[in-house]
Short mmCIF file of C-alpha atoms and ligand atoms in Angstrom, two decimals:
data_model
loop_
_atom_site.label_atom_id
_atom_site.label_comp_id
_atom_site.label_asym_id
_atom_site.label_seq_id
_atom_site.Cartn_x
_atom_site.Cartn_y
_atom_site.Cartn_z
CA MET A 113 55.37 134.60 103.29
CA ARG A 114 58.13 135.45 100.80
CA ARG A 115 61.34 134.38 102.51
CA ILE A 116 61.91 131.20 104.50
CA ALA A 117 65.19 130.63 106.29
CA VAL A 118 66.16 127.09 107.28
CA VAL A 119 68.90 126.96 109.89
CA GLY A 120 70.81 123.67 109.95
CA GLY A 121 72.77 121.58 107.49
CA SER A 122 71.74 117.97 107.77
CA ILE A 123 68.78 115.67 107.28
CA ALA A 124 66.10 117.77 109.02
CA ALA A 125 67.17 121.01 107.32
CA VAL A 126 67.55 119.47 103.86
CA THR A 127 64.23 117.64 104.14
CA ALA A 128 62.41 120.80 105.24
CA ALA A 129 63.95 122.87 102.43
CA SER A 130 63.07 120.33 99.74
CA TRP A 131 59.59 119.73 101.19
CA LEU A 132 58.80 123.45 100.98
CA ARG A 133 59.38 123.18 97.22
CA VAL A 134 57.40 119.93 96.96
CA ARG A 135 54.50 121.80 98.55
CA GLY A 136 54.79 124.55 95.94
CA PHE A 137 56.39 127.32 97.98
CA GLU A 138 57.85 129.66 95.36
CA GLY A 139 59.49 132.28 97.56
CA THR A 140 63.12 132.41 98.63
CA VAL A 141 64.46 129.46 100.62
CA THR A 142 67.83 130.07 102.28
CA LEU A 143 69.60 127.25 104.10
CA LEU A 144 72.27 128.29 106.61
CA SER A 145 74.63 125.50 107.59
CA ALA A 146 77.50 125.84 110.04
CA GLU A 147 79.31 122.97 108.36
CA THR A 148 81.51 123.57 105.33
CA GLU A 149 80.71 120.21 103.70
CA GLN A 150 77.70 119.66 101.46
CA PRO A 151 74.91 118.26 103.68
CA TYR A 152 75.51 114.62 104.57
CA THR A 153 73.92 111.88 106.64
CA ARG A 154 75.53 110.82 109.93
CA VAL A 155 74.15 107.27 110.02
CA PRO A 156 77.14 105.51 108.35
CA LEU A 157 79.74 107.50 110.31
CA SER A 158 79.81 104.93 113.12
CA LYS A 159 79.54 102.01 110.71
CA THR A 160 80.95 101.71 107.18
CA VAL A 161 82.60 105.14 106.98
CA LEU A 162 84.45 104.62 110.25
CA SER A 163 85.63 101.20 109.10
CA GLY A 164 86.79 102.65 105.77
CA GLU A 165 84.44 100.40 103.83
CA ALA A 166 82.50 103.42 102.52
CA THR A 167 83.91 106.78 101.50
CA ASP A 168 83.15 110.16 103.05
CA ALA A 169 81.60 111.18 99.73
CA SER A 170 79.03 108.37 99.98
CA THR A 171 77.39 110.14 102.93
CA ALA A 172 76.25 113.12 100.80
CA LEU A 173 72.52 113.76 100.89
CA PRO A 174 70.80 114.26 97.51
CA PRO A 175 71.60 117.84 96.44
CA LEU A 176 68.95 120.49 96.88
CA ASP A 177 67.30 122.14 93.92
CA ASP A 178 69.27 125.14 92.56
CA SER A 179 66.46 127.40 93.67
CA VAL A 180 67.49 126.89 97.30
CA ASP A 181 70.22 129.28 98.40
CA VAL A 182 72.56 127.01 100.36
CA ARG A 183 75.06 128.96 102.47
CA LEU A 184 77.67 126.59 103.86
CA GLY A 185 80.06 127.55 106.66
CA THR A 186 77.42 129.97 107.94
CA ARG A 187 76.57 129.71 111.60
CA ALA A 188 73.51 131.39 113.08
CA VAL A 189 74.56 133.10 116.30
CA SER A 190 71.37 134.82 117.43
CA LEU A 191 67.71 135.27 116.66
CA ASN A 192 65.48 138.32 117.02
CA THR A 193 61.94 137.02 116.64
CA ARG A 194 60.31 140.43 116.82
CA ALA A 195 62.41 141.85 113.98
CA ARG A 196 62.31 138.43 112.22
CA ARG A 197 66.07 138.43 111.83
CA ILE A 198 68.82 135.87 112.29
CA VAL A 199 72.36 137.10 112.82
CA ILE A 200 75.12 134.94 111.37
CA ASP A 201 78.71 134.57 112.53
CA ASN A 202 80.12 137.41 110.36
CA GLY A 203 77.58 139.78 111.92
CA GLU A 204 75.33 139.90 108.86
CA PRO A 205 71.57 139.92 109.49
CA VAL A 206 69.43 137.41 107.59
CA PRO A 207 65.78 138.52 107.50
CA TYR A 208 62.99 135.98 107.17
CA ASP A 209 59.20 135.73 107.07
CA GLY A 210 59.24 132.07 108.11
CA LEU A 211 61.92 130.15 109.99
CA VAL A 212 62.74 126.44 110.29
CA ILE A 213 65.05 125.57 113.18
CA ALA A 214 66.95 122.36 112.37
CA THR A 215 70.27 122.78 114.14
CA GLY A 216 70.32 119.25 115.57
CA GLY A 217 72.80 118.40 118.27
CA ARG A 218 76.50 118.16 118.98
CA ALA A 219 78.43 115.47 120.81
CA ARG A 220 78.49 115.78 124.59
CA ARG A 221 82.04 115.75 125.93
CA LEU A 222 83.12 114.56 129.35
CA SER A 223 86.50 116.24 129.55
CA PRO A 224 86.84 119.84 130.66
CA PRO A 225 87.90 122.50 128.12
CA GLY A 226 91.65 122.35 127.60
CA MET A 227 91.97 118.59 128.13
CA ALA A 228 93.01 116.74 124.96
CA GLY A 229 92.54 113.10 124.08
CA GLU A 230 88.79 112.54 124.24
CA LYS A 231 87.46 111.54 120.84
CA VAL A 232 83.79 111.94 119.93
CA LEU A 233 81.79 111.03 116.81
CA ARG A 234 79.20 113.37 115.40
CA THR A 235 80.61 114.94 112.24
CA LEU A 236 82.53 113.81 109.16
CA ALA A 237 85.59 115.56 110.61
CA ASP A 238 85.21 113.63 113.90
CA CYS A 239 84.93 110.42 111.89
CA ALA A 240 88.06 111.14 109.82
CA ALA A 241 90.07 111.99 112.95
CA LEU A 242 88.89 108.87 114.79
CA ARG A 243 89.52 106.64 111.76
CA GLU A 244 93.06 107.97 111.51
CA ASP A 245 93.74 107.30 115.20
CA LEU A 246 92.23 103.81 114.99
CA ALA A 247 94.51 102.97 112.06
CA ARG A 248 97.53 103.38 114.37
CA ALA A 249 95.97 101.76 117.44
CA HIS A 250 95.75 98.30 118.96
CA SER A 251 93.11 99.06 121.57
CA VAL A 252 90.16 101.35 122.13
CA LEU A 253 88.18 102.33 125.20
CA VAL A 254 84.61 103.40 124.49
CA ILE A 255 82.87 105.38 127.22
CA GLY A 256 79.12 104.96 126.83
CA ALA A 257 77.24 101.77 125.95
CA GLY A 258 74.31 103.34 124.12
CA LEU A 259 73.52 102.88 120.42
CA LEU A 260 76.44 104.99 119.22
CA GLY A 261 79.03 103.63 121.66
CA MET A 262 78.13 100.04 120.85
CA GLU A 263 78.19 100.71 117.09
CA ILE A 264 81.67 102.21 117.44
CA ALA A 265 82.72 99.16 119.47
CA SER A 266 81.37 96.85 116.77
CA THR A 267 83.22 98.68 114.00
CA CYS A 268 86.43 98.68 116.03
CA ARG A 269 86.19 94.89 116.38
CA THR A 270 85.86 94.53 112.60
CA LEU A 271 89.10 96.53 112.43
CA GLY A 272 90.73 93.97 114.73
CA LEU A 273 91.18 96.25 117.75
CA GLN A 274 90.87 95.21 121.38
CA VAL A 275 87.72 96.90 122.60
CA THR A 276 86.48 97.75 126.09
CA VAL A 277 83.17 99.52 126.64
CA VAL A 278 82.35 101.10 129.97
CA ASP A 279 79.06 102.58 131.16
CA ARG A 280 77.21 103.14 134.41
CA ASP A 281 74.32 101.01 133.07
CA PRO A 282 74.38 97.63 131.33
CA PRO A 283 74.75 98.13 127.56
CA LEU A 284 71.74 99.55 125.70
CA ARG A 285 69.28 98.96 128.55
CA ARG A 286 68.17 102.59 128.71
CA VAL A 287 67.26 102.68 125.03
CA LEU A 288 66.21 99.12 124.15
CA GLY A 289 65.01 97.55 127.39
CA PRO A 290 66.37 94.30 128.84
CA VAL A 291 65.46 91.71 126.19
CA LEU A 292 66.77 93.46 123.09
CA ALA A 293 69.74 94.81 125.01
CA GLN A 294 70.67 91.26 126.02
CA VAL A 295 70.62 90.08 122.39
CA ILE A 296 73.19 92.70 121.43
CA THR A 297 75.20 92.28 124.63
CA ASP A 298 75.57 88.56 123.92
CA ALA A 299 76.63 89.30 120.34
CA ALA A 300 79.16 91.90 121.55
CA ARG A 301 80.69 89.39 123.99
CA GLU A 302 80.83 86.74 121.28
CA HIS A 303 82.71 89.25 119.15
CA GLY A 304 85.25 89.66 121.94
CA VAL A 305 84.26 93.03 123.40
CA VAL A 306 84.97 93.54 127.10
CA LEU A 307 81.96 95.19 128.74
CA ARG A 308 82.32 96.94 132.10
CA THR A 309 79.42 98.31 134.11
CA VAL A 310 80.38 100.92 136.70
CA PRO A 311 77.20 101.95 138.54
CA GLY A 312 78.80 105.04 140.03
CA GLY A 313 80.11 106.19 136.66
CA VAL A 314 83.73 106.57 135.65
CA ARG A 315 86.11 109.34 136.68
CA LEU A 316 88.40 110.77 134.02
CA VAL A 317 92.10 110.46 134.76
CA GLY A 318 94.58 112.98 133.35
CA SER A 319 95.24 116.69 133.45
CA ARG A 320 96.19 118.15 130.05
CA THR A 321 95.52 114.86 128.23
CA LEU A 322 92.96 112.21 129.01
CA GLU A 323 94.93 109.16 130.13
CA GLY A 324 92.11 106.78 130.97
CA VAL A 325 89.29 106.34 133.44
CA ASP A 326 88.94 105.22 137.00
CA ALA A 327 86.23 102.55 137.02
CA ASP A 328 85.47 101.81 140.67
CA GLY A 329 89.15 101.68 141.52
CA ASP A 330 90.33 100.02 138.29
CA PHE A 331 92.32 102.12 135.89
CA LEU A 332 91.13 101.51 132.32
CA THR A 333 92.99 102.89 129.34
CA ALA A 334 93.63 102.21 125.65
CA ASP A 335 95.46 103.68 122.64
CA VAL A 336 92.28 105.54 121.71
CA ILE A 337 89.60 106.79 124.10
CA VAL A 338 86.28 107.70 122.55
CA SER A 339 83.19 108.83 124.38
CA ALA A 340 79.63 108.36 123.15
CA VAL A 341 77.66 109.80 126.02
CA GLY A 342 74.81 111.49 124.22
CA ASP A 343 74.38 114.73 122.41
CA VAL A 344 73.55 118.27 123.39
CA PRO A 345 70.85 120.04 121.35
CA ALA A 346 72.49 122.87 119.37
CA VAL A 347 70.15 125.62 120.48
CA ASP A 348 72.58 128.01 122.20
CA TRP A 349 72.04 130.51 119.39
CA LEU A 350 68.39 130.78 120.50
CA THR A 351 69.28 131.93 124.01
CA GLY A 352 67.64 135.32 124.58
CA SER A 353 65.25 134.86 121.65
CA GLY A 354 62.28 134.33 123.94
CA LEU A 355 61.62 130.86 122.46
CA ARG A 356 61.00 128.15 125.00
CA LEU A 357 64.08 125.97 125.45
CA ASP A 358 64.01 122.79 127.47
CA ARG A 359 66.85 120.54 126.30
CA GLY A 360 65.89 121.61 122.78
CA VAL A 361 63.38 124.06 121.36
CA VAL A 362 59.87 123.20 122.47
CA THR A 363 57.33 122.58 119.68
CA ASP A 364 53.78 121.34 119.39
CA SER A 365 53.07 118.06 117.59
CA ARG A 366 53.28 119.85 114.23
CA GLY A 367 56.66 121.36 114.96
CA ARG A 368 55.28 124.86 115.62
CA VAL A 369 57.26 127.08 117.95
CA ALA A 370 55.50 130.34 117.05
CA ASN A 371 53.26 131.50 114.17
CA ASP A 372 56.20 132.01 111.88
CA ILE A 373 58.69 129.53 113.38
CA VAL A 374 58.89 125.74 113.34
CA ALA A 375 61.54 123.27 114.45
CA ALA A 376 62.38 119.67 113.55
CA GLY A 377 64.89 116.91 114.19
CA ASP A 378 67.35 116.54 117.05
CA ALA A 379 67.00 120.23 118.03
CA ALA A 380 63.26 119.84 118.69
CA VAL A 381 61.45 118.69 121.82
CA VAL A 382 57.83 117.90 121.08
CA ARG A 383 55.55 118.92 123.94
CA GLY A 384 54.15 115.82 125.65
CA VAL A 385 56.37 113.49 123.61
CA GLY A 386 59.94 114.65 124.17
CA ARG A 387 62.95 114.47 121.96
CA ARG A 388 63.32 111.71 119.36
CA PRO A 389 66.90 111.93 118.17
CA HIS A 390 66.73 109.45 115.31
CA TRP A 391 67.00 109.75 111.54
CA THR A 392 63.45 108.80 110.46
CA ASN A 393 61.93 111.10 113.07
CA ALA A 394 64.03 114.00 111.74
CA VAL A 395 62.67 113.39 108.23
CA GLU A 396 59.06 113.10 109.35
CA GLN A 397 59.18 116.05 111.71
CA ALA A 398 60.79 118.21 109.01
CA ARG A 399 57.97 117.50 106.54
CA VAL A 400 55.25 118.13 109.09
CA ALA A 401 56.97 121.31 110.28
CA ALA A 402 57.39 122.64 106.74
CA ASP A 403 53.70 121.99 106.10
CA ALA A 404 52.75 123.73 109.33
CA LEU A 405 54.86 126.76 108.42
CA LEU A 406 53.02 127.01 105.08
CA GLY A 407 49.73 126.85 106.96
CA GLU A 408 48.80 123.44 105.53
CA ASP A 409 46.23 121.71 107.65
CA VAL A 410 48.07 118.45 108.27
CA ALA A 411 48.04 116.17 111.27
CA GLY A 412 51.00 116.25 113.64
CA VAL A 413 53.50 113.43 113.91
CA ALA A 414 51.41 110.74 115.58
CA LEU A 415 53.31 107.64 114.57
CA PRO A 416 55.43 105.81 117.09
CA SER A 417 59.09 106.79 116.95
CA TYR A 418 61.24 104.61 114.68
CA PHE A 419 64.94 103.84 114.67
CA TRP A 420 67.36 101.08 113.80
CA THR A 421 70.88 100.00 114.62
CA ASN A 422 73.39 97.61 113.08
CA GLN A 423 76.11 96.10 115.20
CA PHE A 424 77.92 92.79 115.77
CA GLY A 425 76.02 91.25 112.84
CA VAL A 426 72.69 92.09 114.47
CA GLU A 427 70.17 94.42 112.86
CA VAL A 428 67.58 95.79 115.26
CA LYS A 429 64.58 97.89 114.20
CA VAL A 430 62.41 99.52 116.80
CA ALA A 431 59.02 101.25 116.66
CA GLY A 432 57.98 103.02 119.84
CA GLU A 433 60.04 103.17 122.99
CA PRO A 434 60.37 99.75 124.59
CA ALA A 435 62.93 100.76 127.20
CA GLY A 436 60.49 101.53 129.99
CA LEU A 437 58.05 98.73 129.14
CA GLY A 438 59.83 95.77 130.72
CA GLU A 439 59.43 92.33 129.18
CA PRO A 440 57.67 92.10 125.79
CA ASP A 441 54.25 90.36 125.72
CA MET A 442 55.10 88.53 122.57
CA VAL A 443 58.41 87.11 121.38
CA ASP A 444 58.47 85.16 118.15
CA VAL A 445 61.85 83.53 117.56
CA ASP A 446 62.90 81.85 114.34
CA GLY A 447 66.58 80.91 114.38
CA SER A 448 68.53 84.14 114.80
CA SER A 449 65.55 86.26 113.82
CA MET A 450 63.05 87.70 116.34
CA LEU A 451 59.86 89.72 116.39
CA LEU A 452 58.90 91.33 119.69
CA ARG A 453 55.85 93.25 120.76
CA TRP A 454 54.92 95.24 123.84
CA SER A 455 51.16 95.83 124.07
CA ALA A 456 51.89 99.15 125.79
CA GLY A 457 53.01 100.50 122.41
CA ALA A 458 56.24 99.16 120.97
CA ALA A 459 57.46 96.51 118.54
CA ALA A 460 60.90 95.47 117.38
CA THR A 461 62.68 93.04 115.13
CA VAL A 462 66.06 91.39 115.22
CA ASN A 463 67.47 90.28 111.85
CA HIS A 464 63.97 90.18 110.46
CA THR A 465 62.70 91.89 107.33
CA VAL A 466 59.53 93.81 107.94
CA PRO A 467 58.39 97.08 106.36
CA VAL A 468 58.70 100.03 108.74
CA ARG A 469 55.01 100.80 108.27
CA LYS A 470 54.04 97.31 109.43
CA LEU A 471 56.33 97.45 112.43
CA ARG A 472 54.72 100.72 113.46
CA GLN A 473 51.26 99.27 112.97
CA LEU A 474 52.22 96.40 115.21
CA ALA A 475 53.49 98.84 117.83
CA SER A 476 50.25 100.87 117.74
CA ALA A 477 47.83 97.92 117.63
CA THR A 478 46.00 97.50 120.92
C1 FAD B 759 77.43 108.56 114.14
C2 FAD B 759 75.91 108.57 114.17
C3 FAD B 759 75.21 107.44 113.72
C4 FAD B 759 73.81 107.43 113.73
N1 FAD B 759 73.15 106.29 113.33
C5 FAD B 759 71.80 106.27 113.35
C6 FAD B 759 71.09 105.08 112.97
O1 FAD B 759 71.68 104.05 112.64
N2 FAD B 759 69.72 105.12 112.99
C7 FAD B 759 69.04 106.24 113.37
O2 FAD B 759 67.79 106.22 113.38
N3 FAD B 759 69.67 107.37 113.74
C8 FAD B 759 71.04 107.42 113.75
N4 FAD B 759 71.70 108.55 114.15
C9 FAD B 759 70.92 109.74 114.56
C10 FAD B 759 70.63 110.66 113.37
O3 FAD B 759 71.78 110.82 112.58
C11 FAD B 759 70.14 112.01 113.88
O4 FAD B 759 68.90 111.80 114.52
C12 FAD B 759 70.01 113.01 112.75
O5 FAD B 759 71.28 113.35 112.25
C13 FAD B 759 69.29 114.29 113.21
O6 FAD B 759 69.26 115.18 112.14
P1 FAD B 759 69.17 116.76 112.36
O7 FAD B 759 69.23 117.34 110.97
O8 FAD B 759 68.03 117.09 113.24
O9 FAD B 759 70.46 117.18 113.20
P2 FAD B 759 72.01 117.04 112.91
O10 FAD B 759 72.29 115.82 112.13
O11 FAD B 759 72.69 117.23 114.22
O12 FAD B 759 72.34 118.30 111.98
C14 FAD B 759 72.28 119.60 112.45
C15 FAD B 759 72.96 120.50 111.45
O13 FAD B 759 72.79 121.86 111.85
C16 FAD B 759 74.04 122.52 111.81
N5 FAD B 759 74.03 123.60 112.82
C17 FAD B 759 74.08 123.47 114.16
N6 FAD B 759 74.04 124.69 114.75
C18 FAD B 759 73.97 125.58 113.74
C19 FAD B 759 73.88 127.01 113.71
N7 FAD B 759 73.85 127.75 114.83
N8 FAD B 759 73.82 127.62 112.50
C20 FAD B 759 73.82 126.89 111.35
N9 FAD B 759 73.90 125.54 111.33
C21 FAD B 759 73.96 124.89 112.51
C22 FAD B 759 75.04 121.44 112.13
O14 FAD B 759 76.33 121.80 111.71
C23 FAD B 759 74.45 120.28 111.34
O15 FAD B 759 74.81 120.34 110.00
C24 FAD B 759 73.10 108.58 114.17
C25 FAD B 759 73.81 109.71 114.63
C26 FAD B 759 75.20 109.71 114.63
C27 FAD B 759 75.95 110.92 115.13
#
């Protein structure tokens, strides 16, 4: 293998490219990123960068070694696996011997094409546009009470805005389960957020511009309307490639898609496990996938998924997926700090310092 192409421009792509060098790969590594900015991390975009506390520049990921050919503003538009060739947006072919797919996801939008007014938050540009709008606003309506929507709500409260969050489910239930979700819901209410659950879902109101939403007969609106209703895996460029797509590109536990192709991060769906759209998983999958591409005999990602969130003064860390597991079997409370464990394979902390490794061990312990 002489030439490895890495398609993507964020944490999974950068980790894979640098890991190939760590593992001693001396051939050409070319990273193709659709974004024009140097690779950056998205994690602070809903937190300190949105509030203005941290700068855009602070999100930059550590620069890649000069030996990696980083091509910014370069979008892959199609893939021919037989010819081992990617085509980029100016029509140029990029040949490869090995390929890492790390194209992540993009924000899902609710409004139809041509309707203005719906803000989303996925990129630095989205963050800058939203921050600018918030600076002129008194109120914000957040559609979607998942991790991202609730983080945006929290940041908007620190900016002094009136905040309403609307979702078809109670906040965070689908991702954290009832106990942890309640901790954050209580904190959000204490911070003055209005939470609305609309089991049937909201209906957008407006024609050319989004004016608000119909929530079971109530019209809700605000100076700024932002939706945080999940992301769509950015795998359109793989349509027609013959690779298996199922809400992402399907991989085995080592990220392998084919002999000469691997995938990692938010674009990947691991067979039997699913998609794990969180930062730490993107890093770990990228390393394992790079190893697999080089033919290293390493184990697949076997650790429980890990993610964290910070909102309303509450820091939650989660190993495994507690959402479907009901009530935890163990809850250890010490003031405002908590440690929870589900014997079916999850553990979590609230405002509690514990190394990630330990939390995962706790989640896996039977
Ligand atoms: C605002 C926000 C806050 C978050 N906070 C947390 C958090 O607190 N904790 C946590 O665990 N996780 C968090 N996450 C999730 C985490 O950021 C993602 O899991 C992570 O970014 C996934 O990395 P990735 O590299 O797989 O994909 P992405 O970050 O989506 O990057 C994909 C890259 O590929 C590029 N690309 C896409 N298509 C093409 C193409 N055809 N050709 C070339 N390049 C392409 C994109 O432009 C982008 O640069 C957050 C996400 C967001 C949006």
